[in-house]
Each structure stands twice: as structure tokens, then as C-alpha cells.
Coordinates of C-alpha atoms and ligand atoms in Angstrom, one line a residue:
M1 CA 23.9 -14.5 25.4
V2 CA 21.3 -16.5 23.2
E3 CA 18.6 -17.4 25.8
K4 CA 17.2 -21.0 24.9
S5 CA 14.1 -22.0 25.4
G6 CA 11.9 -25.1 24.9
R7 CA 9.7 -23.7 22.2
F8 CA 12.1 -22.9 20.1
I9 CA 14.0 -25.3 17.9
D10 CA 17.5 -23.7 18.4
N11 CA 19.6 -25.7 16.4
A12 CA 21.3 -23.2 13.8
Q13 CA 23.5 -20.8 13.9
P14 CA 22.1 -17.3 13.1
L15 CA 23.7 -15.9 9.9
Y16 CA 23.5 -12.2 11.0
N17 CA 26.0 -11.1 13.3
L18 CA 24.4 -11.6 16.8
E19 CA 26.4 -8.5 18.6
T20 CA 24.8 -6.0 15.8
T21 CA 21.2 -7.7 16.6
I22 CA 20.7 -6.2 19.6
T23 CA 17.9 -9.0 20.1
G24 CA 19.7 -12.5 18.9
V25 CA 17.2 -15.0 17.9
T26 CA 14.9 -15.3 20.7
M27 CA 12.4 -13.0 19.0
A28 CA 10.1 -15.8 18.7
D29 CA 9.3 -15.8 22.4
K30 CA 9.8 -11.8 22.9
Q31 CA 6.5 -10.4 23.9
E32 CA 7.8 -6.8 22.5
S33 CA 9.9 -5.7 19.5
I34 CA 12.8 -3.6 20.3
H35 CA 11.3 -0.6 18.7
G36 CA 7.9 -0.3 20.5
Q37 CA 4.6 -1.4 20.6
W38 CA 1.6 -0.2 19.3
T39 CA -0.9 1.3 22.2
G40 CA -3.5 -2.0 22.1
R41 CA -5.4 -3.6 19.3
W42 CA -6.7 0.0 18.1
G43 CA -3.6 1.0 17.8
F44 CA -2.4 -1.3 15.4
I45 CA -6.0 -1.4 13.3
L46 CA -5.5 2.3 13.1
A47 CA -2.1 2.6 11.8
A48 CA -2.4 -0.6 9.6
T49 CA -5.8 1.2 8.0
G50 CA -3.8 4.2 7.6
S51 CA -1.2 2.4 5.5
A52 CA -3.8 0.6 3.8
V53 CA -6.0 3.9 2.9
G54 CA -4.1 5.8 0.8
L55 CA -3.6 7.1 -2.9
G56 CA -4.2 3.5 -3.7
N57 CA -7.9 4.0 -3.1
I58 CA -8.7 7.6 -4.2
W59 CA -6.2 8.3 -6.6
K60 CA -4.9 4.8 -8.2
F61 CA -8.1 2.8 -7.8
P62 CA -10.1 5.0 -10.1
Y63 CA -8.1 5.3 -12.7
I64 CA -7.0 2.1 -13.2
T65 CA -10.4 1.2 -13.1
G66 CA -11.3 4.0 -15.8
E67 CA -8.3 2.7 -17.8
N68 CA -9.6 -1.1 -17.6
G69 CA -13.3 -0.7 -18.6
G70 CA -14.7 -0.8 -15.1
G71 CA -17.1 -3.2 -13.7
A72 CA -15.4 -6.4 -14.6
F73 CA -12.2 -5.1 -13.2
V74 CA -14.0 -4.2 -10.1
I75 CA -15.6 -7.3 -9.6
V76 CA -11.9 -9.2 -10.5
Y77 CA -10.3 -6.7 -7.7
L78 CA -12.9 -7.5 -5.1
M79 CA -12.4 -11.3 -5.5
C80 CA -8.7 -10.7 -5.0
I81 CA -9.0 -8.8 -1.9
A82 CA -11.2 -11.9 -0.8
V83 CA -9.7 -14.8 -1.4
I84 CA -5.8 -13.3 -2.2
G85 CA -5.6 -10.2 0.2
I86 CA -7.3 -10.9 3.3
P87 CA -5.6 -14.6 3.7
I88 CA -2.3 -13.0 2.7
M89 CA -2.7 -10.0 5.0
M90 CA -3.3 -12.4 7.9
A91 CA -0.5 -14.5 7.5
E92 CA 1.8 -11.2 6.9
I93 CA 0.7 -10.0 10.3
M94 CA 1.2 -13.2 12.0
L95 CA 4.8 -13.6 10.4
G96 CA 5.5 -10.3 12.1
R97 CA 4.2 -10.8 15.3
R98 CA 6.0 -14.0 15.6
G99 CA 9.2 -12.4 14.7
R100 CA 9.0 -9.0 16.3
Q101 CA 11.7 -7.6 13.8
S102 CA 12.2 -6.1 10.7
P103 CA 10.8 -8.2 7.8
I104 CA 14.5 -9.2 6.9
N105 CA 15.5 -10.6 10.6
T106 CA 11.9 -11.8 10.8
M107 CA 12.2 -14.2 8.0
T108 CA 15.8 -15.1 9.0
A109 CA 14.3 -15.9 12.5
L110 CA 11.4 -18.0 11.7
A111 CA 13.4 -19.8 8.8
I112 CA 15.8 -20.9 11.7
Q113 CA 13.0 -21.6 14.0
S114 CA 11.1 -24.1 11.8
G115 CA 14.7 -25.7 10.8
H116 CA 14.4 -24.0 6.9
S117 CA 17.3 -22.3 5.0
Q118 CA 17.9 -18.9 5.8
K119 CA 17.7 -17.8 2.5
W120 CA 14.2 -16.7 3.4
H121 CA 15.4 -14.0 4.5
L122 CA 15.8 -12.6 0.9
L123 CA 12.0 -12.2 0.7
G124 CA 12.4 -9.5 3.2
W125 CA 14.9 -8.0 1.2
M126 CA 12.6 -8.2 -1.8
G127 CA 10.2 -6.4 0.1
V128 CA 12.6 -3.1 1.1
I129 CA 13.6 -2.7 -2.2
A130 CA 9.9 -2.8 -3.5
G131 CA 9.0 -0.4 -0.8
F132 CA 11.8 1.6 -1.9
L133 CA 10.7 2.0 -5.0
I134 CA 7.0 2.4 -4.6
L135 CA 8.0 5.4 -2.4
S136 CA 10.2 6.7 -4.9
Y137 CA 6.8 7.5 -7.3
Y138 CA 4.0 7.7 -4.1
S139 CA 6.2 10.5 -2.7
V140 CA 5.8 12.6 -6.1
I141 CA 2.0 11.7 -6.4
A142 CA 1.4 12.8 -2.8
G143 CA 3.3 15.8 -4.0
W144 CA 0.5 16.6 -6.1
A145 CA -2.2 16.2 -3.5
L146 CA -0.1 19.1 -1.3
A147 CA -0.1 21.2 -4.3
Y148 CA -3.8 21.1 -4.8
V149 CA -4.2 21.9 -1.4
E150 CA -2.7 25.3 -2.0
R151 CA -4.7 25.8 -5.4
S152 CA -7.8 24.8 -3.4
M153 CA -7.2 27.3 -0.8
T154 CA -6.7 30.0 -3.5
G155 CA -9.5 29.4 -5.0
A156 CA -8.4 28.0 -8.2
F157 CA -11.1 25.8 -8.9
N158 CA -14.1 28.4 -8.5
D159 CA -16.6 28.2 -11.5
S160 CA -14.3 26.4 -13.9
T161 CA -15.0 24.4 -16.9
P162 CA -13.4 21.1 -17.4
E163 CA -11.2 23.0 -19.9
M164 CA -9.5 25.0 -17.3
I165 CA -9.1 22.2 -14.7
K166 CA -7.5 20.2 -17.3
T167 CA -5.0 23.0 -18.5
L168 CA -4.6 23.7 -14.9
F169 CA -3.2 20.3 -14.1
G170 CA -1.6 20.0 -17.4
S171 CA 0.6 22.9 -16.7
F172 CA 1.4 21.8 -13.2
V173 CA 3.1 18.4 -14.1
A174 CA 4.9 20.0 -17.0
N175 CA 7.0 21.7 -14.5
P176 CA 9.5 19.5 -12.8
L177 CA 11.0 22.5 -10.5
Q178 CA 6.9 22.5 -9.2
L179 CA 6.8 19.0 -8.5
I180 CA 10.3 18.5 -7.3
F181 CA 9.3 21.1 -4.8
W182 CA 6.3 19.2 -3.2
H183 CA 7.7 16.1 -3.3
S184 CA 10.8 17.2 -1.5
L185 CA 8.2 18.5 1.4
F186 CA 6.3 15.5 1.4
M187 CA 9.3 13.3 1.4
F188 CA 10.4 15.7 4.3
L189 CA 7.1 14.9 6.0
T190 CA 7.8 11.2 5.9
I191 CA 11.1 11.5 7.3
V192 CA 10.1 13.0 10.0
V193 CA 7.3 10.8 11.2
V194 CA 9.7 7.7 10.7
A195 CA 12.8 9.4 12.6
R196 CA 10.4 9.9 15.6
G197 CA 9.0 6.1 15.3
V198 CA 5.7 5.2 13.7
Q199 CA 3.9 4.7 17.1
G200 CA 4.1 8.1 18.4
G201 CA 2.1 10.9 17.3
L202 CA 0.7 9.4 14.1
E203 CA -1.4 6.9 16.0
K204 CA -3.5 9.9 17.4
A205 CA -3.5 11.5 14.3
A206 CA -5.2 8.6 12.5
R207 CA -7.8 8.6 14.9
Y208 CA -9.2 12.0 13.6
M209 CA -8.3 12.3 10.1
M210 CA -9.3 8.9 8.7
P211 CA -13.1 9.4 9.7
G212 CA -12.3 13.0 8.6
L213 CA -11.5 11.5 4.9
F214 CA -14.6 9.3 5.2
M215 CA -17.0 11.9 5.9
I216 CA -15.6 14.4 3.2
L217 CA -15.9 11.4 0.6
L218 CA -19.6 10.7 1.4
L219 CA -20.1 14.5 0.6
L220 CA -18.5 14.2 -2.9
V221 CA -20.6 11.0 -3.4
G222 CA -23.7 12.8 -2.2
Y223 CA -22.6 16.0 -4.6
A224 CA -22.1 13.2 -7.4
M225 CA -25.8 12.1 -6.8
S226 CA -26.8 15.6 -7.4
A227 CA -24.9 17.1 -10.3
G228 CA -23.1 14.1 -11.6
D229 CA -24.5 11.3 -13.9
F230 CA -24.8 9.0 -11.0
S231 CA -26.5 6.4 -13.1
K232 CA -24.0 6.2 -15.7
G233 CA -21.0 6.3 -13.1
L234 CA -22.4 3.5 -11.1
N235 CA -22.9 1.3 -14.0
F236 CA -19.7 2.1 -15.3
L237 CA -18.4 0.7 -11.7
F238 CA -20.5 -2.3 -11.0
A239 CA -21.9 -3.4 -14.7
V240 CA -20.0 -6.3 -15.2
D241 CA -19.3 -7.4 -18.6
F242 CA -16.2 -9.8 -18.9
S243 CA -15.5 -9.0 -22.5
K244 CA -13.5 -6.1 -21.4
I245 CA -11.4 -8.2 -19.4
T246 CA -8.0 -9.2 -20.5
T247 CA -5.2 -11.3 -18.6
N248 CA -3.4 -7.8 -18.1
S249 CA -6.0 -6.2 -16.7
I250 CA -6.2 -9.5 -14.0
V251 CA -2.6 -8.7 -13.6
I252 CA -3.4 -5.1 -12.6
A253 CA -6.5 -6.0 -10.8
M254 CA -4.5 -8.7 -8.6
G255 CA -1.6 -6.2 -8.1
H256 CA -3.8 -3.5 -7.4
A257 CA -5.5 -5.9 -4.3
F258 CA -1.8 -6.4 -3.1
F259 CA -1.2 -2.7 -3.4
T260 CA -4.1 -0.9 -1.6
L261 CA -3.9 -3.4 1.4
S262 CA 0.0 -2.7 1.6
L263 CA 0.6 -6.5 1.2
G264 CA 3.8 -8.5 0.2
M265 CA 6.8 -6.4 1.1
G266 CA 6.7 -6.6 4.8
A267 CA 4.9 -3.1 5.7
I268 CA 1.9 -4.7 6.9
M269 CA 4.9 -7.5 8.5
V270 CA 6.3 -4.8 10.5
Y271 CA 3.6 -3.2 11.8
G272 CA 2.4 -6.8 13.0
S273 CA 5.5 -7.0 14.8
Y274 CA 4.6 -3.9 16.8
L275 CA 1.2 -5.8 17.6
P276 CA 0.6 -6.6 21.1
K277 CA 0.1 -10.4 21.8
D278 CA -3.4 -10.6 22.7
A279 CA -4.9 -8.6 19.8
S280 CA -7.0 -10.9 17.5
I281 CA -5.2 -10.9 14.2
G282 CA -8.4 -12.2 12.2
K283 CA -10.6 -9.3 13.7
A284 CA -8.3 -6.6 12.9
T285 CA -7.7 -8.0 9.1
L286 CA -11.2 -7.8 8.5
I287 CA -11.6 -4.5 9.5
I288 CA -8.7 -3.1 7.6
A289 CA -9.9 -5.1 4.7
V290 CA -13.4 -3.6 4.6
A291 CA -12.6 0.1 5.5
D292 CA -10.0 0.0 2.8
T293 CA -12.4 -1.5 0.2
V294 CA -15.2 0.6 1.2
V295 CA -13.0 4.0 0.6
A296 CA -12.1 3.0 -2.6
L297 CA -15.3 2.1 -4.3
L298 CA -16.4 5.8 -2.2
A299 CA -13.9 7.4 -4.2
G300 CA -15.2 5.4 -7.5
M301 CA -18.7 6.6 -6.6
A302 CA -17.6 10.4 -6.0
I303 CA -15.8 10.6 -9.5
F304 CA -17.1 8.4 -12.4
P305 CA -20.8 10.1 -12.1
L306 CA -18.8 13.6 -12.7
V307 CA -16.6 12.0 -15.8
F308 CA -19.8 11.3 -17.6
A309 CA -21.6 14.2 -16.8
N310 CA -19.0 16.2 -18.2
Q311 CA -17.7 14.0 -21.2
L312 CA -14.6 13.4 -19.3
E313 CA -12.5 10.4 -20.6
P314 CA -12.3 7.9 -17.6
G315 CA -9.2 6.0 -19.2
Q316 CA -7.3 9.3 -19.2
G317 CA -4.7 8.2 -16.6
P318 CA -3.1 9.3 -13.6
G319 CA -4.2 12.9 -13.5
L320 CA -8.1 11.3 -13.3
I321 CA -9.0 12.5 -9.7
F322 CA -7.0 16.2 -10.3
Q323 CA -8.9 16.9 -13.2
T324 CA -12.2 15.6 -12.2
L325 CA -12.7 16.1 -8.4
P326 CA -11.8 20.0 -8.6
L327 CA -14.8 20.5 -10.9
A328 CA -17.3 19.1 -8.1
F329 CA -15.8 21.7 -5.8
G330 CA -15.3 24.1 -7.9
H331 CA -19.5 24.4 -8.3
M332 CA -20.6 23.4 -4.9
P333 CA -21.0 25.8 -2.1
W334 CA -18.0 26.4 0.3
G335 CA -16.3 24.4 -2.5
S336 CA -12.5 26.4 -1.9
F337 CA -13.1 25.1 2.0
F338 CA -14.1 21.4 1.3
A339 CA -11.4 21.1 -1.5
T340 CA -9.0 22.2 1.0
L341 CA -10.2 19.9 3.5
F342 CA -10.3 17.0 1.2
F343 CA -6.6 17.6 -0.4
I344 CA -5.3 18.1 3.3
L345 CA -7.1 14.8 4.2
L346 CA -5.6 12.9 1.2
T347 CA -2.2 14.2 1.7
F348 CA -2.7 13.1 5.3
A349 CA -3.8 9.4 4.1
A350 CA -0.7 9.2 1.7
W351 CA 1.1 10.1 4.8
T352 CA 0.2 7.4 7.0
S353 CA 1.0 5.0 3.9
S354 CA 4.1 6.3 3.1
I355 CA 5.5 6.1 6.6
S356 CA 5.0 2.0 6.2
L357 CA 6.8 1.9 2.8
I358 CA 10.3 2.8 4.7
E359 CA 9.6 1.3 8.0
P360 CA 10.8 -1.9 7.2
A361 CA 14.2 -0.7 6.0
V362 CA 14.6 1.8 8.7
A363 CA 13.8 -1.1 11.4
Y364 CA 16.3 -3.1 9.6
L365 CA 19.2 -0.6 9.3
V366 CA 18.6 0.3 13.2
E367 CA 18.6 -3.5 13.9
N368 CA 21.7 -4.5 11.9
R369 CA 24.1 -1.7 11.0
G370 CA 23.6 0.2 14.9
I371 CA 22.4 3.2 13.0
T372 CA 19.9 5.4 14.9
R373 CA 16.5 5.7 14.0
V374 CA 16.8 9.5 12.8
R375 CA 19.8 9.0 10.8
A376 CA 18.4 5.4 9.3
S377 CA 15.0 7.5 8.0
I378 CA 17.0 10.4 6.7
L379 CA 19.4 8.0 4.6
M380 CA 16.4 6.3 3.4
G381 CA 14.1 9.2 2.7
V382 CA 17.0 11.2 0.9
S383 CA 17.9 8.3 -1.4
C384 CA 14.2 7.7 -2.1
W385 CA 14.0 11.4 -3.1
A386 CA 16.4 11.1 -5.3
M387 CA 14.7 7.7 -7.0
G388 CA 11.6 10.1 -7.3
L389 CA 13.1 12.5 -9.3
L390 CA 12.6 9.4 -12.3
T391 CA 9.1 10.0 -11.5
V392 CA 9.3 13.6 -11.8
F393 CA 10.8 13.7 -15.2
S394 CA 8.1 11.0 -16.4
F395 CA 5.5 13.5 -16.5
N396 CA 7.4 16.2 -18.2
L397 CA 11.0 16.0 -20.0
W398 CA 10.8 12.2 -20.2
S399 CA 6.9 11.6 -21.0
K400 CA 7.8 10.5 -24.7
F401 CA 10.6 8.5 -23.5
T402 CA 8.9 4.8 -23.2
P403 CA 11.9 2.2 -22.5
L404 CA 10.3 -1.1 -22.8
S405 CA 8.1 -0.6 -25.7
F406 CA 9.3 -3.2 -27.6
I407 CA 7.4 -5.5 -25.4
S408 CA 3.8 -5.3 -25.8
I409 CA 2.4 -4.9 -22.1
F410 CA 4.8 -2.3 -21.7
E411 CA 4.0 -0.3 -24.9
G412 CA 4.1 3.4 -24.5
K413 CA 5.2 3.2 -20.7
T414 CA 7.1 5.7 -19.3
I415 CA 9.5 5.3 -16.5
F416 CA 6.6 5.8 -13.9
D417 CA 4.6 3.5 -15.4
L418 CA 7.1 1.1 -15.5
L419 CA 8.1 1.4 -12.0
D420 CA 4.3 1.2 -10.8
Y421 CA 4.0 -2.0 -13.2
L422 CA 7.4 -3.6 -11.7
T423 CA 6.4 -2.8 -8.0
A424 CA 3.0 -3.3 -7.6
N425 CA 1.9 -6.1 -10.6
I426 CA 5.0 -7.9 -10.2
M427 CA 7.1 -7.8 -7.0
L428 CA 4.1 -7.5 -4.5
P429 CA 1.9 -10.4 -5.8
W430 CA 5.4 -12.4 -5.7
G431 CA 6.3 -11.1 -2.4
G432 CA 2.5 -12.7 -1.3
F433 CA 2.9 -15.6 -3.1
F434 CA 6.2 -16.2 -0.8
I435 CA 4.8 -15.1 2.5
A436 CA 1.8 -17.4 1.9
V437 CA 4.1 -20.5 0.8
F438 CA 6.2 -19.5 3.8
A439 CA 3.5 -19.5 6.1
A440 CA 1.4 -22.4 4.9
W441 CA 4.0 -24.9 4.0
F442 CA 7.3 -24.0 5.8
M443 CA 6.1 -22.7 9.6
A444 CA 4.8 -25.6 11.9
R445 CA 1.0 -26.0 12.0
E446 CA 0.9 -25.3 15.8
A447 CA 3.0 -22.3 15.4
S448 CA 0.5 -20.7 13.3
M449 CA -2.4 -21.9 14.8
D450 CA -0.9 -20.8 18.1
E451 CA 0.0 -17.0 16.3
L452 CA -3.5 -16.4 14.7
A453 CA -5.4 -17.7 17.6
L454 CA -8.7 -18.0 16.0
E455 CA -11.7 -18.4 17.8
Y456 CA -12.8 -21.7 16.2
R457 CA -11.0 -24.2 14.6
W458 CA -12.9 -24.3 11.4
L459 CA -11.9 -21.0 10.9
Y460 CA -8.1 -21.7 11.2
N461 CA -8.7 -24.5 8.7
I462 CA -10.4 -22.2 6.2
W463 CA -7.5 -19.9 6.4
R464 CA -4.9 -22.7 6.3
F465 CA -6.6 -24.3 3.3
L466 CA -6.9 -20.6 1.4
V467 CA -3.0 -19.9 2.0
R468 CA -2.0 -23.5 1.2
Y469 CA -3.7 -24.1 -1.8
I470 CA -5.9 -21.3 -3.3
T471 CA -3.8 -18.3 -2.9
P472 CA -0.4 -19.3 -4.2
V473 CA -1.8 -21.3 -6.8
A474 CA -4.1 -18.4 -8.2
V475 CA -1.1 -16.0 -8.0
L476 CA 0.6 -18.8 -10.1
I477 CA -2.2 -19.2 -12.7
I478 CA -2.6 -15.6 -13.5
F479 CA 1.5 -15.1 -14.1
L480 CA 1.2 -18.4 -16.1
K481 CA -1.2 -17.0 -18.2
L482 CA 0.3 -13.6 -18.7
V483 CA 3.6 -15.0 -19.8
S484 CA 1.8 -17.6 -22.0
Ligands
LIG1 N1 -1.6 0.6 0.8 C1 -1.2 1.8 0.2 C2 -2.2 2.7 -0.7 O1 -3.1 2.1 -1.0 C3 0.3 2.4 -0.1 C4 1.1 1.5 0.5 C5 1.7 1.6 1.9 C6 1.7 0.0 0.1 N2 2.5 1.0 2.2 C7 2.1 -0.5 1.1 C8 1.9 -0.8 -1.1 C9 3.1 -1.4 1.0 C10 2.3 -1.8 -1.4 C11 2.9 -2.4 0.1 O2 -2.3 4.0 -1.0

């Protein structure tokens, strides 16, 4: 039966069926999620950093920076992390920990609790859909990383020229069967972990893999310093020239801030729901955001010096890291060894991210549909795999198919490009917008203050000011500029 408690304004009938929600509506008072809990603060920080650090940092950040002209884009991205990303991440974790369920049920519960419309659960649904779409292409690209593990082991990059590396990549993505094979393997890995529950082995594995990835990135930066055109690379990344910035690139920079921090779709919310009550949300957020940003900047510092030293094109698109880093590995001592290690770690980083993309959906199926975790994971994973075929074909059979080219900002965009644009640059920022609006305007001040439990009141006031006024308004203005 539903337990009543003083802290909980229990005045509305829950829309969803109580029989099938194992937890009922008392979640705000629950100390633990039915899906389990992290082993303390560090378990959460590792898992959330694992979710944040992924292909977004190492694959996507460099190529979109290359496409959007460098320095000025990087500054806008960093500003978005600070002003939009960090406050929203705190809000998202907070909502998750307060609700203690899948984002859909969390939003229902919190909306009821604060006396507002249950329509807020649509926010959870949008997140589930965004996560599904993102994972469909994420898995294909992660498959590239897996394929490159194999190529590294066989020494495919040794003493290669930029042309050879380019041909290697070109013929790889031209072959749909190859892409499907690696995409399937990666999706299988994702399903296995989600089926076992994300708190299991993953937390432990992240403990070793993340520092490993960090070290190998440092090594690559060192290599870029000695063999690349380091000053030109740094100049490209950090010299700010605002004339290169368009409204569209601001939208992309903002979208990437959401993407790289895993915000706006409930991934961090669901991770927050497994967070023990006594952990500090503010500190955890800061650690995650800093680690994520450092990894992205290191990746940029490793890649662009090589791009310029080899007369490559910085704006060549999604193949960028696969056509630059192999050059470095092909020429350094122990190159095959480091290349293998790098692509294994990259796959792993993608793996710890991909699981967070379907965890909200799986948690929902377990809570509301009474499906076992294993079945829910397989169901979601297999459907997402099928959706991924659209991305596979975007690089070969359908590479000339650009369905929305009549709209200027979508000109020349393949289905993959469109999926990426729709999710990262539109769905995530709007998800984040509503998360901020809910946390700041709809949730009781006492509730957010209690849940965030920041050490100083002024810190709480800054946070509240940001999520009330700055963050949503920034998202709004950027979009208004785009459509005007
Ligand atoms: N942040 C991850 C990366 O940078 C990708 C990711 C995982 C993600 N979970 C997410 C993006 C949720 C958006 C929303 O690779």
C-alpha cells in the first residue's frame, strides 16, 4: 500500500498503475532504488564519468571543432559547459536521487509531489527516445573503434602514409557488412552489461580503464609535440576568432556540451537515482565535468598537430580521428602496441557511455511493464541495433542520400548527420531546458535545497539563479537566433 508521510504532499492519484510499479509513489522518501545503488560516492563518480567520457570527447569533439573553425568554437563550448552544463547536471542528478526511479517515473513522482501536472513524465519519454536514437549511431561508431583494435594488432598502420590511412578508412566504411559486424559486436557488449545491472562489474572496470585512457592520451599529446606541428595545432584549438562563428556553430557547441556530459535525456538522472543519500552532488558534478573537459582538450591537442603536420583537412568530418591517430601510431616506437591499447580503451570509454543511453529505457520497462532486466535489455538493444542500420548505410549505400537538403542548415546531411543533429543539438538542449525549468520553477525550493545539500547557502543561491534565469534563457536565445 502507499505509505503516507508528512514530507510528501500526497494529494494526487498516480496515473500509472500501482500494481506494476513495485515502488508505488513513496519514492521521494525511499533511500534506495529498486535497481540497486552505487558503492558510495566514488562508484557514482566513476560511473557518471564513464558515461560522460566517450566517443563524444575523442571522436566527436575534434571533428566538430575541425568543421567549425577551431578556437572560437572551443570557447563557446567551454562557456556552455560552465554556464549550462554544470548547473543542469546538478539539477539532473538531484531529480534522479529524489525520484529514485527511471526518468519517466521520477518525473511523474516529482511532479505529483510538488503538485504539478503529470505531463512532466513526457520529459522522461523524450529522453528515452533521444537515448535510443543516439545509441543507434553511437554503436556503429564504437564499432569502428573495435575494428581498429583488430587493425592495430595486425600492424596495419606501420610506416603508413596519410594516403594509405585514408584508403584504409575509406574502404572500411564503404563496406556495410563490415560495419554491421562490428556494430553488432558492440551492441552485444552493451546488452550484456545492461542486462547484468550497471552497478556490477562496470564500476570496477571503469576504475582502471579511465586512468589508462588518460595516460595514453598524454602519450599521444607528447607524440604530437615532438612529431606534429604543435604550435599550429594549439593555435587552431585556442586562438579565438569570432568571425568564424555562426549561429549554427553556437547551436552545435551547445548541443555538444549536452552530449559530452550525457545531459538532457535522463542518463545522468537515472545514474543519480542510484546515488546514496549522503554523497555531495555539487562536488561530484565538478569532478565529472572537469575530467570530461580535460579528456576532450587532450584529444584535440593530440589530433590537430598531426592534422597540420600532414597537410590533412581539419574539417574532414567523422573519420577524423581514424585518419589521423593511426599515422601517429604507425610511426612511433611500439606503435602497434599503443594503437591496440588506445582503441581498446576508446572502445571501453564508448562502452561505459552506451550503457547509460539505454539504462533509462530498461529501468522503465522493468518498473512499469514487469519485464525482467535481461529481457528488457535484449529488447531495447536489438531494436536499437536495427535502427543503427540507417547509420551504417549512411556511410556507403546511402552516402549521397541527403533527405532534408532543401533546408539550408541540413544541406548535404546524411541520415546519420541528421540523427546526430536532431538528438544532440535539438532534443538534448530542450530536454535540459525542461529539466532546468522543472528543478528551478516547479520544484519547491526546500526540496532542491535539501537534496543538493550544498555546503554554503550562497552556492545554492548561485545554482538556483543559474537554473532559473541563465540556463533556460541561454538555450532559448540560441534557438531563437537559429530560427530567426
Ligand atoms: N557523453 C557520452 C560521450 O561523450 C555519450 C553519452 C552517453 C550521452 N550517455 C549520454 C550523450 C546521454 C547524451 C545523453 O560519448
